[in-house]
Short mmCIF file of C-alpha atoms in Angstrom, two decimals:
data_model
loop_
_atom_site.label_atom_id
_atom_site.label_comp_id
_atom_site.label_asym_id
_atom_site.label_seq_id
_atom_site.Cartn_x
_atom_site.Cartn_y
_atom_site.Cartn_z
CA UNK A 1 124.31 119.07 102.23
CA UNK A 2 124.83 115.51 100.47
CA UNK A 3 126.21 115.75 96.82
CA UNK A 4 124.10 115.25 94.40
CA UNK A 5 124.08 111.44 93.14
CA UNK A 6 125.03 111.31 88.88
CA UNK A 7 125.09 108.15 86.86
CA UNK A 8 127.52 109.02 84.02
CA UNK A 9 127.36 106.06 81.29
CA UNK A 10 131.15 105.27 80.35
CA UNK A 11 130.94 103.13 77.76
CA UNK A 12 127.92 102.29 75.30
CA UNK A 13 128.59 98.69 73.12
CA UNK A 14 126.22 96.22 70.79
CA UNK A 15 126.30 92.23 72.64
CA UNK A 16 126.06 89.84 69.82
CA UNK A 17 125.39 86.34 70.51
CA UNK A 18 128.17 84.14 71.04
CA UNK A 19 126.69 82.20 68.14
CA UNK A 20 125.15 83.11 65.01
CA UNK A 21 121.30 82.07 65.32
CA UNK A 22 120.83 79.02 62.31
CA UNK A 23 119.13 79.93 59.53
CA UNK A 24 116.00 77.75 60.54
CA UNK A 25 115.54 79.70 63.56
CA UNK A 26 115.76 83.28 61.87
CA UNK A 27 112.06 83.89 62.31
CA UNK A 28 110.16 83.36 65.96
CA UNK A 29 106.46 84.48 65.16
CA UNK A 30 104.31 85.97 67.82
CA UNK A 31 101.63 84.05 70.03
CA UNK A 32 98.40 86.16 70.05
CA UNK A 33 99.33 86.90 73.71
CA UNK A 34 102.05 88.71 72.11
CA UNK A 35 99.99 90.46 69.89
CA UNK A 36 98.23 91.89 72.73
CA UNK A 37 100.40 93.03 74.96
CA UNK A 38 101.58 97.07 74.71
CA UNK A 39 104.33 97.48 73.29
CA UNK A 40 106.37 99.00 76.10
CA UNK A 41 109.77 97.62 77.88
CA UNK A 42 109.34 96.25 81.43
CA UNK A 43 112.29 97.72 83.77
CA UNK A 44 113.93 95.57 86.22
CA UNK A 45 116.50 96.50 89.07
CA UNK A 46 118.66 94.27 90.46
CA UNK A 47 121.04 95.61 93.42
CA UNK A 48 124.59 93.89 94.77
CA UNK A 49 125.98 95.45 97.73
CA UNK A 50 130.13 94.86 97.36
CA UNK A 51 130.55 91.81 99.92
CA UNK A 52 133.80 93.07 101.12
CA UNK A 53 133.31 94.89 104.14
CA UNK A 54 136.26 97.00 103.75
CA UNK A 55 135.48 98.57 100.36
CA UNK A 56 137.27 99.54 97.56
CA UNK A 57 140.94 99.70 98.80
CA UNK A 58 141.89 102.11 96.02
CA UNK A 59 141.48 103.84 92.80
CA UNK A 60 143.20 100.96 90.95
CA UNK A 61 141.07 98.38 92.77
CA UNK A 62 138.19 99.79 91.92
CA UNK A 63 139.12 99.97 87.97
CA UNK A 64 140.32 96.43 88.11
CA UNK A 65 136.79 94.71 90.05
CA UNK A 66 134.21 96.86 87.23
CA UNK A 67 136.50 96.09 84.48
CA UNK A 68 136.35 92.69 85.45
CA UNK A 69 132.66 92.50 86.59
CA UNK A 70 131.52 93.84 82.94
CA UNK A 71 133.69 91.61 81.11
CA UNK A 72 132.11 88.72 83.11
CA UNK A 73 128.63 90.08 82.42
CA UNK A 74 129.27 91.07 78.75
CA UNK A 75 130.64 87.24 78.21
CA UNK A 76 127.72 85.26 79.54
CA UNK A 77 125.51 87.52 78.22
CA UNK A 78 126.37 86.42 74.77
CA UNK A 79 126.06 82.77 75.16
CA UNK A 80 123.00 83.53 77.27
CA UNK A 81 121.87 85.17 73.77
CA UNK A 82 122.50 82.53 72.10
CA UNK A 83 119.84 80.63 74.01
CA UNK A 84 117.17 83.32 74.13
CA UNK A 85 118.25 84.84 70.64
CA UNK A 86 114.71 86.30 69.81
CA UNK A 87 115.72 89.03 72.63
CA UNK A 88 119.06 89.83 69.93
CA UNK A 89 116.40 90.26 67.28
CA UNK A 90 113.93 93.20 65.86
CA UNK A 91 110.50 93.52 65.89
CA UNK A 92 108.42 92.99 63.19
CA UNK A 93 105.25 94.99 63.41
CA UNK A 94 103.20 92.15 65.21
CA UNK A 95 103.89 89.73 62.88
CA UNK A 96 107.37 88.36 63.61
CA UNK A 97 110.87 88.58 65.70
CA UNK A 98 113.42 88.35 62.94
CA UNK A 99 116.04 86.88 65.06
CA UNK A 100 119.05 88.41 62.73
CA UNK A 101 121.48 88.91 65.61
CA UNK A 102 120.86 92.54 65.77
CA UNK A 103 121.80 92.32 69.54
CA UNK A 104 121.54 93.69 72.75
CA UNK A 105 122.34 97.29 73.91
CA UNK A 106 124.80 96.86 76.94
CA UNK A 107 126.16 100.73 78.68
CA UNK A 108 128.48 100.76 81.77
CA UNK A 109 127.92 103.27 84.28
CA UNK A 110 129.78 104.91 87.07
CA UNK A 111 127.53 106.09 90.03
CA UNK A 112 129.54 108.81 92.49
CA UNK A 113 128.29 107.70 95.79
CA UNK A 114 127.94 104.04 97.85
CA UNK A 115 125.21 101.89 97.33
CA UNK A 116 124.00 102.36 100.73
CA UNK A 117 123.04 105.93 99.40
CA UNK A 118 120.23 104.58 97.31
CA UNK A 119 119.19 101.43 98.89
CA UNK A 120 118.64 103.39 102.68
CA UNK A 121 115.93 105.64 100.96
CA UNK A 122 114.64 104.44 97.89
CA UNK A 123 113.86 107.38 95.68
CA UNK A 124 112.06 106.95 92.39
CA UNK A 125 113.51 109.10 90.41
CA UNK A 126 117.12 108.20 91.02
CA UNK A 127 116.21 104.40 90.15
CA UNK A 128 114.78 105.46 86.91
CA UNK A 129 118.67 106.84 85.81
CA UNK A 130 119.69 102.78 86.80
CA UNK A 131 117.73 101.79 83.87
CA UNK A 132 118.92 101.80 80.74
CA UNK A 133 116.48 104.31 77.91
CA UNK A 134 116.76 106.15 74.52
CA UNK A 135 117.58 102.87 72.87
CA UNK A 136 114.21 101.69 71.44
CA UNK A 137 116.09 99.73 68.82
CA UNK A 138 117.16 97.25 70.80
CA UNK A 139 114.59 94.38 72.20
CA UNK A 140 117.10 94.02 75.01
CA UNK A 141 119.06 96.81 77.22
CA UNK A 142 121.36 96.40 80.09
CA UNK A 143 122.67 98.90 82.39
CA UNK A 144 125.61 97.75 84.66
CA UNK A 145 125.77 100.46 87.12
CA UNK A 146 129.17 100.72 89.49
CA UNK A 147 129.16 102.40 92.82
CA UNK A 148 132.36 103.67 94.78
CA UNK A 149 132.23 101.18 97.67
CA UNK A 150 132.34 98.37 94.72
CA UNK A 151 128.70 97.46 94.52
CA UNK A 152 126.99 96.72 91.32
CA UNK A 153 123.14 97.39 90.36
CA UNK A 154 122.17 95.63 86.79
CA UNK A 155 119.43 97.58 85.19
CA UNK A 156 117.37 95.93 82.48
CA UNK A 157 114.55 96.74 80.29
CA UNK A 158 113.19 94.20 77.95
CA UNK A 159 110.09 94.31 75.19
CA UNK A 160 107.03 93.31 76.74
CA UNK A 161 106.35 92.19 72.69
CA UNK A 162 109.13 89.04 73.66
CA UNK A 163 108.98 88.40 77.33
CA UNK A 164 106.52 88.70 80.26
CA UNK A 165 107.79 88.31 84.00
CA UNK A 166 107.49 84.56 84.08
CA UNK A 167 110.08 84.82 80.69
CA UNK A 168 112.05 87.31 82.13
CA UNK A 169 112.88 85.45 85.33
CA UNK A 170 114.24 82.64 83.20
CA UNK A 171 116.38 84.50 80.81
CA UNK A 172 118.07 86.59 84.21
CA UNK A 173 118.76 83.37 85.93
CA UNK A 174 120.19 82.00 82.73
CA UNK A 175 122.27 84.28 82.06
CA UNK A 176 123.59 84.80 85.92
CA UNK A 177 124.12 80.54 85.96
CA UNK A 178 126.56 81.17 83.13
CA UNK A 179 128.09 83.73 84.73
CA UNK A 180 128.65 82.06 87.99
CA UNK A 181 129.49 78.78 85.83
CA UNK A 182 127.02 76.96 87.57
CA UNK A 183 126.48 73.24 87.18
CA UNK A 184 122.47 74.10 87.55
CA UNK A 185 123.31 76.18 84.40
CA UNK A 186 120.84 73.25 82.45
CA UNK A 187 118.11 74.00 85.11
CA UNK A 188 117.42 77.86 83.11
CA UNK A 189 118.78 77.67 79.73
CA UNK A 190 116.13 76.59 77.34
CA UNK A 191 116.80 74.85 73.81
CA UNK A 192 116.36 76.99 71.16
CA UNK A 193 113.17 75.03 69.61
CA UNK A 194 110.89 75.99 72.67
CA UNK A 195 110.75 79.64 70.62
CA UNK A 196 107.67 79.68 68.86
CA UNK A 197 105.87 76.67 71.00
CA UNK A 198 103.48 79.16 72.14
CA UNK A 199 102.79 80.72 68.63
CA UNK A 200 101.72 76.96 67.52
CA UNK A 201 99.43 76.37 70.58
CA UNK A 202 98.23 80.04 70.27
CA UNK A 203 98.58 81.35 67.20
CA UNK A 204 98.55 85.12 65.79
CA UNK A 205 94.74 86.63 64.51
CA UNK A 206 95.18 88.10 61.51
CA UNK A 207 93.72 91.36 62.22
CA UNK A 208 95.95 92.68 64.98
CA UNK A 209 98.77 91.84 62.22
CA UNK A 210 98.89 95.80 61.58
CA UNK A 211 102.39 98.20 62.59
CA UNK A 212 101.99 99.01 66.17
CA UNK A 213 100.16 102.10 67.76
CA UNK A 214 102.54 105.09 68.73
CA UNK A 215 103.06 105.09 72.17
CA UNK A 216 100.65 106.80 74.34
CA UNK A 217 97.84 107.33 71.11
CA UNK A 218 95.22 104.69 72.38
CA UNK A 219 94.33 106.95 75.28
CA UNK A 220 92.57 109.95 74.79
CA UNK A 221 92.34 112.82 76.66
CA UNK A 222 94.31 115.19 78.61
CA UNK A 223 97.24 113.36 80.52
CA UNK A 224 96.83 113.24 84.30
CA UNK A 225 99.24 113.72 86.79
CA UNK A 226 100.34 110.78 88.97
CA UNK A 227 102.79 109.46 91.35
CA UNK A 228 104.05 106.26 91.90
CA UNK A 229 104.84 105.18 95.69
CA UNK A 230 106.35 102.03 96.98
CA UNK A 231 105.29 100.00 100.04
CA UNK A 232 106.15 97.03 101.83
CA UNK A 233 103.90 94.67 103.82
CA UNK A 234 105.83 92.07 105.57
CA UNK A 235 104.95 89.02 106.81
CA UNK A 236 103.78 89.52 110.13
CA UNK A 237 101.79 91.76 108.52
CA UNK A 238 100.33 89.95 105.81
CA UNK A 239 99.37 86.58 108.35
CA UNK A 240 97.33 89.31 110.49
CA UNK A 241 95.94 90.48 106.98
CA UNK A 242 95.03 87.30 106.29
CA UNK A 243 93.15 86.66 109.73
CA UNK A 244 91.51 89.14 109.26
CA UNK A 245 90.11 89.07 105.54
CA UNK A 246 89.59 84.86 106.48
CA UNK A 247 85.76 83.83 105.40
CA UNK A 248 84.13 80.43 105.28
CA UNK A 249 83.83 80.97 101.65
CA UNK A 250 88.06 81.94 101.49
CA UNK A 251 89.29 80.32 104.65
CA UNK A 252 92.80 80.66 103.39
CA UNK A 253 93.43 83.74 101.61
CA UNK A 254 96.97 83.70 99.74
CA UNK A 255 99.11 86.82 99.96
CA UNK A 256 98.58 88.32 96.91
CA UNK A 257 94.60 88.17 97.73
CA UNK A 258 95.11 90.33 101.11
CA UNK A 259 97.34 92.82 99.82
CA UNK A 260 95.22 93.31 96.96
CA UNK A 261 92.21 93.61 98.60
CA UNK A 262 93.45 96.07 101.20
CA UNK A 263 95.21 98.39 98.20
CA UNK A 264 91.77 98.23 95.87
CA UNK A 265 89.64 98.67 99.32
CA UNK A 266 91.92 101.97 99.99
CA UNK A 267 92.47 103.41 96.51
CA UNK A 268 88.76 103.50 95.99
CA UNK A 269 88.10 105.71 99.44
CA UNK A 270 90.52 107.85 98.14
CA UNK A 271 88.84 108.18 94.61
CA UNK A 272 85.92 108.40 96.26
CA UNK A 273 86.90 111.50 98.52
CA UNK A 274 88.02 113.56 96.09
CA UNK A 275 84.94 112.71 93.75
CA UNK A 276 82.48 113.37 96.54
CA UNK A 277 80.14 110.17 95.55
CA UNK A 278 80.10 106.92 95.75
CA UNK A 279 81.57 105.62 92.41
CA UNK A 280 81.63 101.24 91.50
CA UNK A 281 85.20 100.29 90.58
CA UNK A 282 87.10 97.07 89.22
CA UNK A 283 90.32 95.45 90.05
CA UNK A 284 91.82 93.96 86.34
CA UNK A 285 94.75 90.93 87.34
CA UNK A 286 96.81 89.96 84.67
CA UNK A 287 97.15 85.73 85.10
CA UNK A 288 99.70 83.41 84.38
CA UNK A 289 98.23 81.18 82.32
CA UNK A 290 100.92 78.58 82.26
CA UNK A 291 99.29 77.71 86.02
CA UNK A 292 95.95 78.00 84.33
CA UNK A 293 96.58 75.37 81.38
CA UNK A 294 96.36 71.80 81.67
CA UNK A 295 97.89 70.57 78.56
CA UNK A 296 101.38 69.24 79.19
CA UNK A 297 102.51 71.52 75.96
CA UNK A 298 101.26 74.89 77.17
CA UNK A 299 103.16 73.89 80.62
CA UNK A 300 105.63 76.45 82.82
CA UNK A 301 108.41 76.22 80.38
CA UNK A 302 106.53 78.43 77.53
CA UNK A 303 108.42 81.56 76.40
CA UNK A 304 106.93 84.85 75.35
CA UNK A 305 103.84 85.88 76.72
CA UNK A 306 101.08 83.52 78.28
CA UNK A 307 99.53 85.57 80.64
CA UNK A 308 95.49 86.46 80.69
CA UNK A 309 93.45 88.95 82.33
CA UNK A 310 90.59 88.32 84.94
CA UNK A 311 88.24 91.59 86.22
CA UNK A 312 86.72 91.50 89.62
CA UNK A 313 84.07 94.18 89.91
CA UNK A 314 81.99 95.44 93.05
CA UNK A 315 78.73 95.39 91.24
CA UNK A 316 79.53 91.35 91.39
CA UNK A 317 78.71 91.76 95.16
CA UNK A 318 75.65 93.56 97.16
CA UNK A 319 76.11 97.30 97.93
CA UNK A 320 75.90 96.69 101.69
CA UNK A 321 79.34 95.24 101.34
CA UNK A 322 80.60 97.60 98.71
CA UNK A 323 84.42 97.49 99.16
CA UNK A 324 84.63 95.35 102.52
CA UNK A 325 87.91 93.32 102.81
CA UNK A 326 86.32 90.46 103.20
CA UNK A 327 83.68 91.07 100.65
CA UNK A 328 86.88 92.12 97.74
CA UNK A 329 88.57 88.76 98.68
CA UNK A 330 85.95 86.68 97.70
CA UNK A 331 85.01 88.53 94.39
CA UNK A 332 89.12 88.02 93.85
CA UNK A 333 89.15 84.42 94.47
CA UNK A 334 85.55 83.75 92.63
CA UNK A 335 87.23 85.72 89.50
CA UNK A 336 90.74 83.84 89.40
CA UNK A 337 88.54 80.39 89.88
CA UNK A 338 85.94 80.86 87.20
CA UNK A 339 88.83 81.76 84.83
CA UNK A 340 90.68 78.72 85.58
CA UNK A 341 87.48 77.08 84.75
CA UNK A 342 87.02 78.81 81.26
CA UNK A 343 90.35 78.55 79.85
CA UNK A 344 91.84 75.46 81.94
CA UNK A 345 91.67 73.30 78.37
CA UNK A 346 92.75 76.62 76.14
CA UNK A 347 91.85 78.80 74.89
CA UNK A 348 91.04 80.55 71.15
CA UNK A 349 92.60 83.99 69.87
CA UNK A 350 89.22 85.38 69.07
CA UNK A 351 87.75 84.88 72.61
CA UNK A 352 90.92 86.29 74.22
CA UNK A 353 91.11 88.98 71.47
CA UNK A 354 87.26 89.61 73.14
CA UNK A 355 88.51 89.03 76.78
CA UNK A 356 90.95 91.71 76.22
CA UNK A 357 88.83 94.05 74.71
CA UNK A 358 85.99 94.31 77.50
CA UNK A 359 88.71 94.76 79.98
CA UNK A 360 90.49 97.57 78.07
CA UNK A 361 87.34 99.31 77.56
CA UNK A 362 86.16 98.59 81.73
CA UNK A 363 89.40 100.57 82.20
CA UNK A 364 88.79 103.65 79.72
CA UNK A 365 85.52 103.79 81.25
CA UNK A 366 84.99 107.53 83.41
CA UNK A 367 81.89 106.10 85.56
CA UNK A 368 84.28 103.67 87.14
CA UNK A 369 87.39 103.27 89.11
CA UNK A 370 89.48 100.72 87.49
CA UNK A 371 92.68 99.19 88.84
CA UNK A 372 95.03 97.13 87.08
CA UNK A 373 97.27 94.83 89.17
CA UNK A 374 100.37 92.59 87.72
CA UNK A 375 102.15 89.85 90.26
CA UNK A 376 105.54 88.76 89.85
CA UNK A 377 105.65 86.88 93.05
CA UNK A 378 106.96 83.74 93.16
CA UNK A 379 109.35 84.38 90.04
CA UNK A 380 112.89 83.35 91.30
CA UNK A 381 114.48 86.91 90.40
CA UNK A 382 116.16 87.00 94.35
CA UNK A 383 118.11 83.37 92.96
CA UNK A 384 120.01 85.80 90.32
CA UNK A 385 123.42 85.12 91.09
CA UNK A 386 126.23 86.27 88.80
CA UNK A 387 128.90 85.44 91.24
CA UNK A 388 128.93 88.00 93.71
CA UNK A 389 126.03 86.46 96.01
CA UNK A 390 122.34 86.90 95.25
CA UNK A 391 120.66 90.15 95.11
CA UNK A 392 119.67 92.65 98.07
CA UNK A 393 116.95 94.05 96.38
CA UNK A 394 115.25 93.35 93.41
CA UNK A 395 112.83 96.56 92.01
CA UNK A 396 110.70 96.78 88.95
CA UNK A 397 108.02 99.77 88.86
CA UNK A 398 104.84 100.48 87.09
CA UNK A 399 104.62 102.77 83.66
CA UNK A 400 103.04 106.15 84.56
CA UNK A 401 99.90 105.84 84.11
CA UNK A 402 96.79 106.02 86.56
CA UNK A 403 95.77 103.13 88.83
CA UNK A 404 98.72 100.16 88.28
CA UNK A 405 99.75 98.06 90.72
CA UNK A 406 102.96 95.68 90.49
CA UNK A 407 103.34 93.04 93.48
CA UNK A 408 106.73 91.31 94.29
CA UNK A 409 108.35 89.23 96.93
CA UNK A 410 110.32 90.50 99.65
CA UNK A 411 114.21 89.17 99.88
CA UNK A 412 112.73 86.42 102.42
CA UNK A 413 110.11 85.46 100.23
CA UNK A 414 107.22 85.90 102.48
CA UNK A 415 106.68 89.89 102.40
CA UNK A 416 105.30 91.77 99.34
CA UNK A 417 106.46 94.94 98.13
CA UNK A 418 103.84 97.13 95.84
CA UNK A 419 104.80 99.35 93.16
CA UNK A 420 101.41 101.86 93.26
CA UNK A 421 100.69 104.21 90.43
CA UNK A 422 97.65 106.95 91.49
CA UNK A 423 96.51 110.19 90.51
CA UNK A 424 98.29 112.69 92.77
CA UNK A 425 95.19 113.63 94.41
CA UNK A 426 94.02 110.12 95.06
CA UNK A 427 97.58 109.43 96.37
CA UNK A 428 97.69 111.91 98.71
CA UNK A 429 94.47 110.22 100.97
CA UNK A 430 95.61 106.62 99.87
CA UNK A 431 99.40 107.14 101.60
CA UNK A 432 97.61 108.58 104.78
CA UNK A 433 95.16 106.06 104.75
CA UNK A 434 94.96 104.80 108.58
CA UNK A 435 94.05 101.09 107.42
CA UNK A 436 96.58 100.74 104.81
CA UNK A 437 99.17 101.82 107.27
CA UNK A 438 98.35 99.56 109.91
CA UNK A 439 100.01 96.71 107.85
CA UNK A 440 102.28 98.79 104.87
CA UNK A 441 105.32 100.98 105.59
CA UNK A 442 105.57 103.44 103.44
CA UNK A 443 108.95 103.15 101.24
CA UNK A 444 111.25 101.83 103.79
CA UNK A 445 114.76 101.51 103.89
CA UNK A 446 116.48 98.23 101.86
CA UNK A 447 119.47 97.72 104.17
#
């Protein structure tokens, strides 16, 4: 029997920037999109298999790479701090970051096996002890987690109140260009007067300026169990997906489109099993907007939040084709296009303060299945390199709670792997489901 796999922190320090943020810049105020998102941290795993096929020759070796490797990353971190200091601040209700250098909590860790060990069969719960927690205080937490054949997985969480995935992506391959001393290092690293852009364009609605809801109070109701699975679909896979979902209307289905389809098509035959009736449901996708926007101000370089929410629903199509493929990919695509529509020229905090609200109350609604689906495809998190090569594997996962979906690219950039979130009953018939697993593998191996 295999020992059992411990991640034992070893060290626990504060990262200050490598620059004290100017007085001018103390204050970053939140966009409205910041306002609205939960305030929750978004986990991210990044995984570096040692590229020296022989291991760690000794003891000694070992000591010397991870004391080396966390100097590096505790180094660039702080200038990379200095140029995304709002993440080294604290949050201010949802008013304000007071950017007052607080910094970032940074923990080593040793892990007692190789990294093979967790990348052959991904489990869930071991993952979750890569991630940093406990340390709410901090905007910004970093995990650098050491295995025994001298591979490295970085763990991050970061508040969803000062970065989405599109801001996230930036700051990781900022702060790995430093690292690896790159000359592209300009390419990532923003100025520090793009903070607060988005707060001008968008700016913060005076009533959601109130001290945060606890964690967890805005839903009420008994908790229910779920389980989170991971899948992959690669890209053989997804081009026979995408043959088949193909209509006159959507001739060209996009990746994201098929997969999402299929997963909404099969979650609801599972909800639907276990309720014993036919029940309507909605798919919620969160939206970049910064694709969406056509001013040259609101463009892709925005930091914070910019993202909006569409809702495709199956009453928006006739019952006869209640939850075909094809049927679900052309409510997807009419939903994404009629928001680009709306909001292409901007768009006002009271409307999205209303847009919001009618899609948080579609998903507390019991007569309906609702499923709520985030993308961070196309986000260049498998560029990431610190010096040691590019990542392996790159994992975020969902926040327990029923019915959430996170998409992400495959190493090769043409797969899609799907962080899924159902009740435990509805998971059980959705992981069996014969369709799905004609084109998804159910938590495959990494290596």
């Amino acid at each position: 029997m295999a020992p059992e796999v411990k991640v034992e922190v070893t060290h626990k320090e504060t990262i200050k920037q490598s620059s004290a943020t100017p007085h001018h810049l103390k204050t970053v105020n939140l966009s409205v999109f910041d306002q609205l998102v939960p305030q929750i941290y978004i986990p991210l795993l990044l995984f570096y298999p040692s590229n020296n096929s022989g291991g760690v020759k000794n003891i000694d070796h070992h000591r010397s790479l991870v004391a080396e490797r966390s100097k590096l990353l505790k180094k660039s971190l702080r200038e990379a701090l200095t140029h995304f200091y709002p993440l080294a601040g604290e949050f201010q209700y949802n008013v304000s970051i007071s950017c007052n250098d607080h910094g970032a909590a940074f923990f080593d860790a040793q892990v007692n096996c190789p990294i093979s060990n967790i990348l052959d069969k991904p489990d869930l719960g071991m993952l979750w002890k890569l991630l940093p927690s406990g340390h709410t205080s901090y905007l910004l937490q970093v995990q650098a987690n050491f295995f025994e054949c001298g591979g490295l997985a970085i763990g991050v969480n970061i508040s969803h109140k000062v970065a989405d995935a599109s801001t996230m992506s930036k700051f990781i391959n900022s702060w790995a260009a430093i690292a690896f001393g790159s000359a592209s290092t300009s390419d990532y690293v923003v100025p520090p007067a793009e903070y607060g852009v988005a707060a001008s364009l968008f700016p913060p609605v005076d009533f959601l300026n109130r001290p945060p809801t606890p964690s967890g109070s805005a839903n009420s109701g008994i908790k229910e169990k779920c389980i989170t699975r991971r899948f992959l679909f690669d890209a053989s896979k997804i081009a026979a997906l995408k043959s088949k979902a193909a209509t006159t209307t959507v001739p060209n289905p996009t990746r994201v489109e098929v997969v999402s389809a299929l997963i909404w098509k099969c979650a609801a035959e599972a909800s639907r099993s276990n309720f014993g009736l036919v029940r309507p449901s909605a798919w919620c996708q969160t939206v970049n907007m910064r694709k969406v926007l056509v001013s040259p101000l609101a463009g892709k370089d925005l930091l914070g939040n910019v993202v909006g929410l569409v809702a495709a629903k199956t009453a928006d199509i006739s019952e006869a084709d209640d939850h075909d493929l094809r049927s679900l990919v052309t409510i997807l695509r009419k939903g994404i296009e009629e928001f680009k529509e709306n909001y292409r020229n901007g768009v006002s905090g009271e409307s999205l303060c209303q847009l919001f609200m009618e899609i948080v109350n579609l998903i507390k609604r019991n007569d309906i299945d609702s499923y709520s689906c985030t993308s961070w495809c196309r986000f260049p998190f498998y560029g990431s390199n610190f010096g040691w090569g590019k990542p392996s594997w790159v994992f975020t996962s969902s926040v327990d709670s029923k019915n959430i979906i996170i998409l992400m690219d495959t190493k090769d950039g043409d797969g899609l792997e799907a962080s899924l979130t159902l009740k435990e009953e509805d998971m059980t018939k959705f992981e069996n489901n014969k369709e799905l697993l004609e084109y998804a593998s159910l938590n495959p191996s990494v290596i």
